[in-house]
């Protein structure tokens, strides 16, 4: 299947933002910490969630779906995540924490996901070793023995989101207090802590640089609704700003995407927002952004870099984007150039000179967020664009073509 886009339409209407992929995945992993029933509400129907559920089933727990609600329960019977399953999902790495907490041993193949740079898992491994986990790496697998795991005071080399989540879950049942320093502050980590605390965990400091975990003996069942997806919200806002029109987002937490909306407010767009609602009005004639750098939360998210670049391709003037987090996250650039974009990349810096118009082209999505950027560029371009490899986009966006159709875009999913 491919996405076929006929560009040139302005966007009007309302979109209720889907639940956050990057919140649901670690929460599903955290459901392994109890054999009681855990129900996660309003899960998005995306490829990454489907892959995570397949991995959970392979571990021997029961997985039930009722519409968009997912229930997980039962004992872990298998401590190994195969290469076949792990290669589908980068987020499989933070299954290590909950499996070790419950079973004291785990074996997981090196994780897959988008090829956007090295994304080393050393921070995960080093943190687990500081908790007393014995780890050997051989034949593409990480083998862990947590028989002698104990609380520790750990300083992360970098505020890694995945490592923070992994170490929190690994520490849940340790007798005493574990302290994690220089942790990531992303809203999805805060959400994971709220989920675990709803099950009886004792975790404090979420959203700050220091998180403390007081060990408990067990966790119990819960029903939980994760936060909305700030990256999907930002993607749709960028589409609206680029194409022009008026769109309203509901089920969105405005404070979580302030680093994006504050840029719009200075760029021929009007923004009206409350805590869970954003209205954007745009004439589609954007101006360049002098310089914007991706950073850890609450800075500008790397997961919106490609979409922002798409919006700047026809902006008046020259924009500078600096990608500080991943080495190969400019894979969308050659595809944009096929459409007539003027972009020069040197190291981690991309210089985008706005052009008068883009032209439809045949393009290939190389990763999840780059694929979303291609969609935005296709909506702006003259003529028809065809985007292949859309399974990348399906990993994080639920029915992206239907969402945009409802806003007035000419986009459809068709056979190649």
PDB file of N, CA and C in Angstrom, residues 96-138:
ATOM      1  N   UNK A  96      13.071  -5.382  29.674  1.00  0.00           N
ATOM      2  CA  UNK A  96      14.074  -5.927  30.580  1.00  0.00           C
ATOM      3  C   UNK A  96      13.732  -5.623  32.036  1.00  0.00           C
ATOM      4  N   UNK A  97      13.385  -4.357  32.321  1.00  0.00           N
ATOM      5  CA  UNK A  97      13.119  -3.947  33.689  1.00  0.00           C
ATOM      6  C   UNK A  97      12.025  -4.757  34.363  1.00  0.00           C
ATOM      7  N   UNK A  98      10.818  -4.792  33.785  1.00  0.00           N
ATOM      8  CA  UNK A  98       9.746  -5.541  34.444  1.00  0.00           C
ATOM      9  C   UNK A  98       9.980  -7.049  34.487  1.00  0.00           C
ATOM     10  N   UNK A  99      10.580  -7.637  33.447  1.00  0.00           N
ATOM     11  CA  UNK A  99      10.847  -9.079  33.481  1.00  0.00           C
ATOM     12  C   UNK A  99      11.830  -9.410  34.602  1.00  0.00           C
ATOM     13  N   UNK A 100      12.889  -8.604  34.732  1.00  0.00           N
ATOM     14  CA  UNK A 100      13.867  -8.832  35.794  1.00  0.00           C
ATOM     15  C   UNK A 100      13.258  -8.634  37.172  1.00  0.00           C
ATOM     16  N   UNK A 101      12.377  -7.633  37.304  1.00  0.00           N
ATOM     17  CA  UNK A 101      11.747  -7.379  38.598  1.00  0.00           C
ATOM     18  C   UNK A 101      10.916  -8.570  39.057  1.00  0.00           C
ATOM     19  N   UNK A 102      10.271  -9.246  38.092  1.00  0.00           N
ATOM     20  CA  UNK A 102       9.365 -10.344  38.432  1.00  0.00           C
ATOM     21  C   UNK A 102      10.076 -11.695  38.431  1.00  0.00           C
ATOM     22  N   UNK A 103      10.928 -11.938  37.439  1.00  0.00           N
ATOM     23  CA  UNK A 103      11.499 -13.282  37.247  1.00  0.00           C
ATOM     24  C   UNK A 103      12.992 -13.370  37.586  1.00  0.00           C
ATOM     25  N   UNK A 104      13.655 -12.230  37.808  1.00  0.00           N
ATOM     26  CA  UNK A 104      15.086 -12.160  38.151  1.00  0.00           C
ATOM     27  C   UNK A 104      16.021 -12.573  37.013  1.00  0.00           C
ATOM     28  N   UNK A 105      15.485 -13.046  35.925  1.00  0.00           N
ATOM     29  CA  UNK A 105      16.306 -13.355  34.759  1.00  0.00           C
ATOM     30  C   UNK A 105      15.576 -12.924  33.499  1.00  0.00           C
ATOM     31  N   UNK A 106      16.354 -12.537  32.469  1.00  0.00           N
ATOM     32  CA  UNK A 106      15.761 -12.128  31.202  1.00  0.00           C
ATOM     33  C   UNK A 106      16.779 -12.303  30.093  1.00  0.00           C
ATOM     34  N   UNK A 107      16.272 -12.540  28.899  1.00  0.00           N
ATOM     35  CA  UNK A 107      17.114 -12.655  27.712  1.00  0.00           C
ATOM     36  C   UNK A 107      16.381 -11.968  26.573  1.00  0.00           C
ATOM     37  N   UNK A 108      17.003 -10.948  26.009  1.00  0.00           N
ATOM     38  CA  UNK A 108      16.326 -10.178  24.973  1.00  0.00           C
ATOM     39  C   UNK A 108      17.291  -9.869  23.841  1.00  0.00           C
ATOM     40  N   UNK A 109      16.819 -10.001  22.620  1.00  0.00           N
ATOM     41  CA  UNK A 109      17.634  -9.653  21.457  1.00  0.00           C
ATOM     42  C   UNK A 109      17.732  -8.142  21.343  1.00  0.00           C
ATOM     43  N   UNK A 110      18.803  -7.677  20.735  1.00  0.00           N
ATOM     44  CA  UNK A 110      18.952  -6.242  20.545  1.00  0.00           C
ATOM     45  C   UNK A 110      17.754  -5.687  19.793  1.00  0.00           C
ATOM     46  N   UNK A 111      17.191  -4.571  20.271  1.00  0.00           N
ATOM     47  CA  UNK A 111      15.931  -4.062  19.710  1.00  0.00           C
ATOM     48  C   UNK A 111      16.103  -3.417  18.354  1.00  0.00           C
ATOM     49  N   UNK A 112      14.941  -3.326  17.633  1.00  0.00           N
ATOM     50  CA  UNK A 112      14.933  -2.716  16.304  1.00  0.00           C
ATOM     51  C   UNK A 112      14.301  -1.346  16.330  1.00  0.00           C
ATOM     52  N   UNK A 113      13.308  -1.113  15.422  1.00  0.00           N
ATOM     53  CA  UNK A 113      12.668   0.194  15.323  1.00  0.00           C
ATOM     54  C   UNK A 113      13.249   0.998  14.177  1.00  0.00           C
ATOM     55  N   UNK A 114      13.102   2.315  14.217  1.00  0.00           N
ATOM     56  CA  UNK A 114      13.595   3.176  13.145  1.00  0.00           C
ATOM     57  C   UNK A 114      15.111   3.280  13.159  1.00  0.00           C
ATOM     58  N   UNK A 115      15.705   3.283  11.967  1.00  0.00           N
ATOM     59  CA  UNK A 115      17.146   3.486  11.833  1.00  0.00           C
ATOM     60  C   UNK A 115      17.418   4.986  11.745  1.00  0.00           C
ATOM     61  N   UNK A 116      17.534   5.631  12.923  1.00  0.00           N
ATOM     62  CA  UNK A 116      17.761   7.080  12.943  1.00  0.00           C
ATOM     63  C   UNK A 116      19.048   7.429  13.668  1.00  0.00           C
ATOM     64  N   UNK A 117      19.931   6.446  13.854  1.00  0.00           N
ATOM     65  CA  UNK A 117      21.186   6.706  14.533  1.00  0.00           C
ATOM     66  C   UNK A 117      21.527   5.550  15.455  1.00  0.00           C
ATOM     67  N   UNK A 118      22.627   5.696  16.169  1.00  0.00           N
ATOM     68  CA  UNK A 118      23.134   4.608  16.994  1.00  0.00           C
ATOM     69  C   UNK A 118      22.208   4.266  18.153  1.00  0.00           C
ATOM     70  N   UNK A 119      21.667   5.273  18.843  1.00  0.00           N
ATOM     71  CA  UNK A 119      20.793   5.071  19.984  1.00  0.00           C
ATOM     72  C   UNK A 119      21.310   3.937  20.878  1.00  0.00           C
ATOM     73  N   UNK A 120      22.544   4.068  21.400  1.00  0.00           N
ATOM     74  CA  UNK A 120      23.117   2.964  22.172  1.00  0.00           C
ATOM     75  C   UNK A 120      22.303   2.671  23.421  1.00  0.00           C
ATOM     76  N   UNK A 121      22.317   1.386  23.818  1.00  0.00           N
ATOM     77  CA  UNK A 121      21.585   0.998  25.020  1.00  0.00           C
ATOM     78  C   UNK A 121      22.523   0.877  26.214  1.00  0.00           C
ATOM     79  N   UNK A 122      23.724   1.458  26.095  1.00  0.00           N
ATOM     80  CA  UNK A 122      24.692   1.390  27.187  1.00  0.00           C
ATOM     81  C   UNK A 122      24.131   1.958  28.486  1.00  0.00           C
ATOM     82  N   UNK A 123      23.313   3.015  28.383  1.00  0.00           N
ATOM     83  CA  UNK A 123      22.778   3.640  29.594  1.00  0.00           C
ATOM     84  C   UNK A 123      21.850   2.661  30.317  1.00  0.00           C
ATOM     85  N   UNK A 124      21.061   1.903  29.564  1.00  0.00           N
ATOM     86  CA  UNK A 124      20.225   0.861  30.159  1.00  0.00           C
ATOM     87  C   UNK A 124      21.106  -0.172  30.876  1.00  0.00           C
ATOM     88  N   UNK A 125      22.098  -0.687  30.138  1.00  0.00           N
ATOM     89  CA  UNK A 125      22.948  -1.759  30.644  1.00  0.00           C
ATOM     90  C   UNK A 125      23.728  -1.311  31.881  1.00  0.00           C
ATOM     91  N   UNK A 126      24.334  -0.127  31.813  1.00  0.00           N
ATOM     92  CA  UNK A 126      25.131   0.367  32.940  1.00  0.00           C
ATOM     93  C   UNK A 126      24.264   0.578  34.177  1.00  0.00           C
ATOM     94  N   UNK A 127      23.053   1.096  33.975  1.00  0.00           N
ATOM     95  CA  UNK A 127      22.161   1.322  35.103  1.00  0.00           C
ATOM     96  C   UNK A 127      21.754   0.017  35.763  1.00  0.00           C
ATOM     97  N   UNK A 128      21.419  -0.986  34.946  1.00  0.00           N
ATOM     98  CA  UNK A 128      21.049  -2.287  35.505  1.00  0.00           C
ATOM     99  C   UNK A 128      22.221  -2.919  36.244  1.00  0.00           C
ATOM    100  N   UNK A 129      23.425  -2.737  35.711  1.00  0.00           N
ATOM    101  CA  UNK A 129      24.605  -3.281  36.400  1.00  0.00           C
ATOM    102  C   UNK A 129      24.804  -2.611  37.762  1.00  0.00           C
ATOM    103  N   UNK A 130      24.508  -1.321  37.843  1.00  0.00           N
ATOM    104  CA  UNK A 130      24.624  -0.639  39.134  1.00  0.00           C
ATOM    105  C   UNK A 130      23.592  -1.147  40.133  1.00  0.00           C
ATOM    106  N   UNK A 131      22.500  -1.717  39.632  1.00  0.00           N
ATOM    107  CA  UNK A 131      21.517  -2.338  40.518  1.00  0.00           C
ATOM    108  C   UNK A 131      21.929  -3.755  40.920  1.00  0.00           C
ATOM    109  N   UNK A 132      23.057  -4.228  40.383  1.00  0.00           N
ATOM    110  CA  UNK A 132      23.546  -5.550  40.734  1.00  0.00           C
ATOM    111  C   UNK A 132      23.201  -6.628  39.738  1.00  0.00           C
ATOM    112  N   UNK A 133      22.699  -6.251  38.575  1.00  0.00           N
ATOM    113  CA  UNK A 133      22.343  -7.237  37.554  1.00  0.00           C
ATOM    114  C   UNK A 133      23.612  -7.686  36.819  1.00  0.00           C
ATOM    115  N   UNK A 134      23.790  -8.980  36.684  1.00  0.00           N
ATOM    116  CA  UNK A 134      24.892  -9.523  35.901  1.00  0.00           C
ATOM    117  C   UNK A 134      24.449  -9.655  34.449  1.00  0.00           C
ATOM    118  N   UNK A 135      25.214  -9.059  33.560  1.00  0.00           N
ATOM    119  CA  UNK A 135      24.798  -8.982  32.152  1.00  0.00           C
ATOM    120  C   UNK A 135      25.908  -9.495  31.246  1.00  0.00           C
ATOM    121  N   UNK A 136      25.552 -10.378  30.349  1.00  0.00           N
ATOM    122  CA  UNK A 136      26.470 -10.809  29.304  1.00  0.00           C
ATOM    123  C   UNK A 136      25.802 -10.561  27.959  1.00  0.00           C
ATOM    124  N   UNK A 137      26.590 -10.161  26.989  1.00  0.00           N
ATOM    125  CA  UNK A 137      26.084  -9.873  25.656  1.00  0.00           C
ATOM    126  C   UNK A 137      26.778 -10.785  24.657  1.00  0.00           C
ATOM    127  N   UNK A 138      26.007 -11.639  23.990  1.00  0.00           N
ATOM    128  CA  UNK A 138      26.598 -12.559  23.030  1.00  0.00           C
ATOM    129  C   UNK A 138      25.577 -12.988  21.987  1.00  0.00           C
TER     130      UNK A 138
END
